[in-house]
Coordinates of C-alpha atoms and ligand atoms in Angstrom, one line a residue:
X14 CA -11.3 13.9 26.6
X15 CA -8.7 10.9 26.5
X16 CA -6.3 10.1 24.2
X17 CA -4.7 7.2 23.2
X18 CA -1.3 6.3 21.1
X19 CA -1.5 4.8 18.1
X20 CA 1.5 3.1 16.3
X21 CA 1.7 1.3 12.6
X22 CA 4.3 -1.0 12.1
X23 CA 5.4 -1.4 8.5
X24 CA 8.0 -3.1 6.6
X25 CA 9.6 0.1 6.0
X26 CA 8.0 2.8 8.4
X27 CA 7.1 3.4 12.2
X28 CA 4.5 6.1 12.3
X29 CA 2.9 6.7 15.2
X30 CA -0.2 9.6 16.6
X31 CA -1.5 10.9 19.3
X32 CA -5.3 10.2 18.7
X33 CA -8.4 11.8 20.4
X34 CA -11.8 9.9 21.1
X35 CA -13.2 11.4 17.8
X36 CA -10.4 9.7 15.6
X37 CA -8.5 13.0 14.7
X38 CA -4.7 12.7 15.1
X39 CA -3.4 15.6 17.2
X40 CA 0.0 14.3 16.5
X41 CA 2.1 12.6 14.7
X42 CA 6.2 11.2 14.0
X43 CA 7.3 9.1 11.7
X44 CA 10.4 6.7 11.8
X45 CA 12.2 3.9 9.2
X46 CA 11.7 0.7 10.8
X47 CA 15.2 -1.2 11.5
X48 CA 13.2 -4.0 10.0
X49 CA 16.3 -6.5 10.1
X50 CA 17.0 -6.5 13.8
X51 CA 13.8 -7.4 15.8
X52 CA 15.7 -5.7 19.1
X53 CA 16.2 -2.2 17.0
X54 CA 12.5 -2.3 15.6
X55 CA 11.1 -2.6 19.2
X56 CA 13.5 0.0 20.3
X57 CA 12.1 2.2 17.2
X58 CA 8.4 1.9 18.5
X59 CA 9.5 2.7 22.2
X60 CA 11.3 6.1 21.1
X61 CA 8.2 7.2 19.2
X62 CA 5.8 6.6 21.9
X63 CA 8.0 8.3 24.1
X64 CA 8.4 11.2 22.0
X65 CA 4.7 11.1 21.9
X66 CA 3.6 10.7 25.4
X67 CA 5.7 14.1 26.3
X68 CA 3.4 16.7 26.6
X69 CA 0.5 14.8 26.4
X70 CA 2.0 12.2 29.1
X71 CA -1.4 12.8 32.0
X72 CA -4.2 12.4 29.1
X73 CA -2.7 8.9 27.5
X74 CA -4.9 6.2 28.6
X75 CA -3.4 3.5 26.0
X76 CA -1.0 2.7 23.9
X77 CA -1.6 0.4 20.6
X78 CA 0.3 -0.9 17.9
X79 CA -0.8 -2.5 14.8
X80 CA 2.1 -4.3 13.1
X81 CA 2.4 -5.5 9.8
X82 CA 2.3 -9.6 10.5
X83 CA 0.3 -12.6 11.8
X84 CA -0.6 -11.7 15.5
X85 CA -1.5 -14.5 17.6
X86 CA -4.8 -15.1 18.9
X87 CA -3.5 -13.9 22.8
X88 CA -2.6 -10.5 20.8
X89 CA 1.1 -11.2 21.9
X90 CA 3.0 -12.5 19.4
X91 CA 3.9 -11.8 16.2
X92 CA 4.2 -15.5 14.8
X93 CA 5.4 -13.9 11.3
X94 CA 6.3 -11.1 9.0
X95 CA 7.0 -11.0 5.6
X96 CA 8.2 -8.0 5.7
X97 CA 10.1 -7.8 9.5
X98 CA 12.3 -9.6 10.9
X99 CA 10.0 -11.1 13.3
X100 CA 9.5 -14.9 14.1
X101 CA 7.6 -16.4 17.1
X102 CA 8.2 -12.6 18.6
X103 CA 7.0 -11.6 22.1
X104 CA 6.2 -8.3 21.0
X105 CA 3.7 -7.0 23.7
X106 CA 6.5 -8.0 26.3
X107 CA 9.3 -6.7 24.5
X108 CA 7.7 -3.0 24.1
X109 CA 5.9 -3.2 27.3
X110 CA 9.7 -3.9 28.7
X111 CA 11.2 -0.5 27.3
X112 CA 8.1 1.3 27.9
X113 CA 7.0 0.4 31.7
X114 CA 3.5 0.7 30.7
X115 CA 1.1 -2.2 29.3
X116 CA 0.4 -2.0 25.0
X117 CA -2.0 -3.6 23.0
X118 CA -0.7 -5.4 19.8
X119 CA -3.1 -5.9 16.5
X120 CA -2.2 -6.7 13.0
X121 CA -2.5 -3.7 10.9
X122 CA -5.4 -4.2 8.1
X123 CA -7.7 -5.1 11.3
X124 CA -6.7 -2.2 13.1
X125 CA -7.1 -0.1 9.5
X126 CA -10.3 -2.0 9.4
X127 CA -11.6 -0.5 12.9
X128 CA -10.6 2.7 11.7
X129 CA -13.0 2.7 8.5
X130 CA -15.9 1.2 10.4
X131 CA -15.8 3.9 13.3
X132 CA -14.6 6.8 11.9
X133 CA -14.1 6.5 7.9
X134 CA -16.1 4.7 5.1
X135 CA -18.2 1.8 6.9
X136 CA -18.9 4.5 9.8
X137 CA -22.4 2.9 12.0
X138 CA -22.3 -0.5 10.3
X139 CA -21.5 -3.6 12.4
X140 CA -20.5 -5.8 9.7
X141 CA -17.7 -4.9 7.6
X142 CA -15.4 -6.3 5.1
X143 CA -12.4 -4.2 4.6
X144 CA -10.4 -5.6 1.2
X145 CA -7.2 -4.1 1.1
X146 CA -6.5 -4.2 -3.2
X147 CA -2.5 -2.8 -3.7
X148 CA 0.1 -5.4 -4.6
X149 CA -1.6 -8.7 -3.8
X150 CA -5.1 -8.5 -2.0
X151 CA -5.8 -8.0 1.8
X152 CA -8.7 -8.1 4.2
X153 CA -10.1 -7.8 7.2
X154 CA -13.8 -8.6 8.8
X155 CA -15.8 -6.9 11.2
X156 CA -18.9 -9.0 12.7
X157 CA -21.5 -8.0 14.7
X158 CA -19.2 -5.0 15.8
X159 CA -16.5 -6.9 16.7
X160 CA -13.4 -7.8 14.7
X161 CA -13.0 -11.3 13.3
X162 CA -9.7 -12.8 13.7
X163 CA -10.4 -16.6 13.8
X164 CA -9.1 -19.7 16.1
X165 CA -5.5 -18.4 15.5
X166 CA -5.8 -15.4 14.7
X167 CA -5.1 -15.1 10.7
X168 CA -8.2 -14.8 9.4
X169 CA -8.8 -12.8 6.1
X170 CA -6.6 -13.9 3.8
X171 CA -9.6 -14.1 0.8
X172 CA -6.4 -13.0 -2.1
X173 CA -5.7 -16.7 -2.0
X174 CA -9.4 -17.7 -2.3
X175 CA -9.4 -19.8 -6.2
X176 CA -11.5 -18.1 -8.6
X177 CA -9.8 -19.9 -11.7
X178 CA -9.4 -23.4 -11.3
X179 CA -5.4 -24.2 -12.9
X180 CA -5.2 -20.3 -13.4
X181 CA -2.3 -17.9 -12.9
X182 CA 0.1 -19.6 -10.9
X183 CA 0.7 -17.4 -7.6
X184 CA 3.4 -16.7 -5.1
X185 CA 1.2 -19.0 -2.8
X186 CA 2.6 -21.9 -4.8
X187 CA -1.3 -22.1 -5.6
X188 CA -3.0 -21.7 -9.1
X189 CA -6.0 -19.4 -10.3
X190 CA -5.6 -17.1 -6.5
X191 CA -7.9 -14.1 -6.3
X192 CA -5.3 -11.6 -6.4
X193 CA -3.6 -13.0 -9.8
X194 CA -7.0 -11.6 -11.5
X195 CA -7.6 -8.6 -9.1
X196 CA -4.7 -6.4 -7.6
X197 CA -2.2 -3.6 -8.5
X198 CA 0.7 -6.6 -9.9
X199 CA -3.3 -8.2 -11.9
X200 CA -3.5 -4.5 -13.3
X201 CA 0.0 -3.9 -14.5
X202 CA 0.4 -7.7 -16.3
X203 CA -3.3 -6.5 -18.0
X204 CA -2.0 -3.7 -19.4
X205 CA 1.2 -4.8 -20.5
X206 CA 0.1 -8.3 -21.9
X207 CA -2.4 -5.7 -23.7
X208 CA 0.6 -3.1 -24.9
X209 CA 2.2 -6.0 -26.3
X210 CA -0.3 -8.0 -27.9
X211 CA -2.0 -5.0 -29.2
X212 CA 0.3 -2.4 -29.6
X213 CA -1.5 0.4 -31.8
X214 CA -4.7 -0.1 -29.1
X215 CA -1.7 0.8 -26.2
X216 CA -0.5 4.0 -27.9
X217 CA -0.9 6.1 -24.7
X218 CA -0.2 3.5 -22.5
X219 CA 3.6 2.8 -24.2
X220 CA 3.7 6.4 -24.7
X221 CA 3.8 6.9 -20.6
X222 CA 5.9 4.2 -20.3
X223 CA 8.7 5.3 -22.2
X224 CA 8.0 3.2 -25.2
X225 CA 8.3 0.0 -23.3
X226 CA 5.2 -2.4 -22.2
X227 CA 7.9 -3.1 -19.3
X228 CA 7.7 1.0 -18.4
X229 CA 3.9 0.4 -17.9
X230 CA 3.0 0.7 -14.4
X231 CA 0.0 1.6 -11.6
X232 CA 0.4 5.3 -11.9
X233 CA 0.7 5.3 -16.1
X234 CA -2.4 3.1 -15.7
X235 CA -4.5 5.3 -13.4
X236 CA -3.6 8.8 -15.8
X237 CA -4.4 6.9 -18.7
X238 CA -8.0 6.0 -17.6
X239 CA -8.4 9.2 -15.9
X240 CA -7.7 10.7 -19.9
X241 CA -10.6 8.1 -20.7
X242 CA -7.6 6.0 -23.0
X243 CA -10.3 3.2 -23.8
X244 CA -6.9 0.4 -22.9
X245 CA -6.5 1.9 -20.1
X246 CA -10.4 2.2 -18.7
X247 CA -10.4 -1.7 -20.0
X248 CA -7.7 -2.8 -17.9
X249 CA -9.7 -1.3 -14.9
X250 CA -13.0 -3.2 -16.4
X251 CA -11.1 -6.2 -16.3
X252 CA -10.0 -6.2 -12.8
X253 CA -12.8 -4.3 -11.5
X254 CA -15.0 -6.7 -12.6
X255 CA -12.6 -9.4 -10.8
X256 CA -13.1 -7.6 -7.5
X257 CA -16.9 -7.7 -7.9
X258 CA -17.1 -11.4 -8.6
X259 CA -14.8 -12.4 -5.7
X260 CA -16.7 -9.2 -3.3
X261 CA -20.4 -10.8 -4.2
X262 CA -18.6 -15.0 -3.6
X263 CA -17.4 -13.2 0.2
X264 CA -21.1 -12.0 0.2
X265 CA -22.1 -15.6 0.3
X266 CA -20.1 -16.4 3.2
X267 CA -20.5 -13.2 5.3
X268 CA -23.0 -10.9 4.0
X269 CA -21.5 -8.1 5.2
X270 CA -23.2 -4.5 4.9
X271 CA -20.3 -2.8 4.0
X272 CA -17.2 -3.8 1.9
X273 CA -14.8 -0.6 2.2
X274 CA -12.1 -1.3 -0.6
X275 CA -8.5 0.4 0.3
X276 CA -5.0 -0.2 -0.8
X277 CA -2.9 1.5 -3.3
X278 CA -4.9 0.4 -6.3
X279 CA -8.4 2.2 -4.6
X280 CA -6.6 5.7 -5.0
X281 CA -8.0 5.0 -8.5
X282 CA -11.5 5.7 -7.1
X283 CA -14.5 4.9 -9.2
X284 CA -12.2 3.7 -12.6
X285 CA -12.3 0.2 -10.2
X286 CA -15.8 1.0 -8.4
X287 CA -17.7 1.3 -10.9
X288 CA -16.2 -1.9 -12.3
X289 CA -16.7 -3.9 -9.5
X290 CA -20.4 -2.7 -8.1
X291 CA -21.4 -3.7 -11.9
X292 CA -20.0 -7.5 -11.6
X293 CA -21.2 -7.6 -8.0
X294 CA -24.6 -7.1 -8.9
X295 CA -24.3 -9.4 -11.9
X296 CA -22.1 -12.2 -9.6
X297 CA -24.5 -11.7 -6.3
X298 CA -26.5 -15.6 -5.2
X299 CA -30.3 -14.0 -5.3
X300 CA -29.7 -10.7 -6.8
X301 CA -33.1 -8.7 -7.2
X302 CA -34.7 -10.3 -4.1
X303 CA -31.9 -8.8 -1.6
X304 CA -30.0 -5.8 -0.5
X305 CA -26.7 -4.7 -1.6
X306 CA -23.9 -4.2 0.5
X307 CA -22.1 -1.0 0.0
X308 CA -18.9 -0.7 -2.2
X309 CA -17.4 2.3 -0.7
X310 CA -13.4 3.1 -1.1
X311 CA -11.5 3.9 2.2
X312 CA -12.0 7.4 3.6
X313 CA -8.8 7.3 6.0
X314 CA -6.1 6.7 4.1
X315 CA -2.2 6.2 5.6
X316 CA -3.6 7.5 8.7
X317 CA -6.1 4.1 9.1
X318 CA -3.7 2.6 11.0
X319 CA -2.4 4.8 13.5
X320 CA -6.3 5.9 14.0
X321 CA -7.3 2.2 14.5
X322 CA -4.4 0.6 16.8
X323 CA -5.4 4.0 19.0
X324 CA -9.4 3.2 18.8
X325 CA -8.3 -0.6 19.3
X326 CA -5.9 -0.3 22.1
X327 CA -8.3 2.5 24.1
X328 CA -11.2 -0.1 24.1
X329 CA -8.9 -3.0 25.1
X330 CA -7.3 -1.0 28.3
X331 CA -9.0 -0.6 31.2
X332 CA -9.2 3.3 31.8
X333 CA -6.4 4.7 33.9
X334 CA -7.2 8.3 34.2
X335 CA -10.8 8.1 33.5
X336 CA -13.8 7.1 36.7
X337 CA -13.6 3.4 36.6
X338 CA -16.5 2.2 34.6
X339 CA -20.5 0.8 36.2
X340 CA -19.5 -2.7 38.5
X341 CA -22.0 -4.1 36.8
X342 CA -20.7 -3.0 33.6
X343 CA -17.2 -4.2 33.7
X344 CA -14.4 -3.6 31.8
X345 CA -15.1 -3.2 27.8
X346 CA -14.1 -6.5 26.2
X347 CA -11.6 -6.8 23.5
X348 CA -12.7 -5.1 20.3
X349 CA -16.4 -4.5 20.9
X350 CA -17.0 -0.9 20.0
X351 CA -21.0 -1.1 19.9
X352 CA -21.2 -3.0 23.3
X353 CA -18.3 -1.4 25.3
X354 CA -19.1 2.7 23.8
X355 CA -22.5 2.2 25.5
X356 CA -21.0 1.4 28.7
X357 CA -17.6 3.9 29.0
X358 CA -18.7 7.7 29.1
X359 CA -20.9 10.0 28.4
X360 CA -18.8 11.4 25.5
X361 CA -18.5 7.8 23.3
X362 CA -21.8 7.7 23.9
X363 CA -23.0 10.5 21.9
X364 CA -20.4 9.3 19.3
X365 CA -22.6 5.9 19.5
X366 CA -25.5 8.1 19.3
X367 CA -24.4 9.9 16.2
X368 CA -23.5 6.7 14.6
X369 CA -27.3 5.1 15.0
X370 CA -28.5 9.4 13.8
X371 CA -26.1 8.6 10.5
X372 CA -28.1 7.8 7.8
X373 CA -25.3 5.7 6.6
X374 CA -26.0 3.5 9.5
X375 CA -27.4 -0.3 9.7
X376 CA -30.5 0.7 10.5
X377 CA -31.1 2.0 7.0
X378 CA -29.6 -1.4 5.9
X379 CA -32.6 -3.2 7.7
X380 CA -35.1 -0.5 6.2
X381 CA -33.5 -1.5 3.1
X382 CA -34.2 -5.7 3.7
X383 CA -38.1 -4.7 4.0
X384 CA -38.6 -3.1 0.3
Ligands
LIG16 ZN1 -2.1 -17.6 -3.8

């Protein structure tokens, strides 16, 4: 079995695995990220992989990284970062530089996305919608098996989508943007707009905040409902019921099969599900005379993006170590699991295999279009 290195590049962290064809992290470092100094977060990532490929140096077939940014369409450059110092940055050169050995570069929610649909949540389906919900709103899209990324490379960005026209004014310089009604900062401004408006309905709310509507945050939030306090479960109705409404308008443009919903604000589990399948059903164009998509929460956690820039970065690189592939065949093509699995070896294959034997697959989806 190969094995591939997979690095996530956050505003804060480098951590980085050693992942095997089945997705499980044999592996695994962790490093702050010198985010100020482009030069010292590149150095960051090289000393990680290298720590990594020791010992498992002969088995490494590729080496990805998903960073936190907009990644060009060439999968190069990192045109921007909020949260790095990064600016029109070569990255693939830079790392490929200290390293001596080629990488493959992804944004991170797209490679957490690959993760989900071929190992975690949206496991078998070819179209997938991963919507990231923690501070603001992220996502990423997965068609026909093959991630999405647009002309330049930024697609899924739906948090800005208007749902309110003249709404809540957001960071975007935008009014009435789909995160100002649906995210972990639309959950705390609920509840504390609630403990002050209403304070004897907020008792247990203001009680975990230390008194204060200010002291209400996420966590308080999330015990709250979890005690069944009726504010609390109505501050998760309230932007649950957001998330369905803006899930069934992405259903109108994509009809996905799948929409896996991670982020820090998912860890709430069904208190924002529940929610949000409800409104979906209510929101959905042609309800009652179509399928469903799935609302499933994120199976892989922190690790989605080490798993996914490893998955990613394996199907991108021609195999080193491995017999070269069928000439007819070819190399796999960038980010085309189905196609490129059924073409690589015999053990992806029986991965593939188990995929279309999972009754979570897409072909229950098309049963499901003929009721
Ligand atoms: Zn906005």
């Amino acid at each position: 079995m190969t094995l591939a290195i997979g690095v996530d590049v956050g505003g804060t962290k480098v951590a980085a695995g050693v992942v095997d064809e089945e997705g499980r992290i044999l592996a695994k470092l962790k490093r702050s990220t010198p985010a100020a100094s482009p030069a010292r977060t590149e150095q960051a990532i090289a000393d990680v992989v290298t720590e990594l490929l020791t010992g498992h140096q002969d088995r490494i077939t590729a080496i990805g990284l998903g960073a936190a940014g907009f990644v060009d369409s060439a999968r190069a450059t990192m045109l921007f970062a909020p949260n790095l110092a990064w600016r029109d940055e070569p990255l693939k050169q830079r790392v490929e530089e200290r390293l001596g050995r080629e990488v493959v570069v992804e944004n991170d929610a797209n490679a957490s996305a690959w993760a989900e649909a071929r190992f975690g949540a949206a496991r078998g389906h070819r179209d997938v919608m991963l919507v990231a919900v923690g501070t603001g709103i992220g996502a990423s899209i997965i068609i026909g098996g093959e991630l999405y990324r647009g002309r330049w490379g930024i697609a899924g960005e739906p948090g800005h989508f208007r749902v309110v026209p003249d709404g809540r004014l957001c960071g975007c310089g935008n009014r009435g943007c789909w995160e100002q009604y649906s995210s972990g900062n639309a959950l705390v401004a609920e509840a504390r707009e609630f403990a002050r408006r209403t304070p004897e309905g907020a008792m247990r709310l203001l009680q975990l905040g230390g008194g204060r509507p200010e002291g209400i945050s996420g966590p308080e939030i999330t015990q709250a409902a979890t005690e069944g306090d009726p504010a609390a479960l109505r501050c998760f109705q309230t932007v649950g019921g957001w998330l369905g409404q803006g899930l069934a308008d992405l259903a109108a443009i994509l009809d996905p099969a799948c929409f896996v919903v991670g982020g820090g604000v998912s860890e709430a589990g069904d208190l924002l599900i529940d929610p949000a399948r409800a409104a979906f059903e209510r929101a959905l164009t042609g309800r009652g005379h179509r399928p469903y998509a799935e609302i499933k929460v994120a199976q892989l956690g922190q690790d989605a993006g080490i798993v996914g820039a490893a998955d990613l970065a394996r199907q991108t690189t021609a195999p080193q170590t491995t017999a070269p592939s069928s000439p007819s065949s070819g190399p796999p093509g960038p980010g085309a699991f189905m196609r490129s699995t059924s073409t690589t070896n015999p053990a992806t294959k029986a991965a593939t295999a188990q995929n279309t034997a999972n009754p979570d697959s897409d072909q229950c989806a098309a049963v499901a279009t003929t009721r």
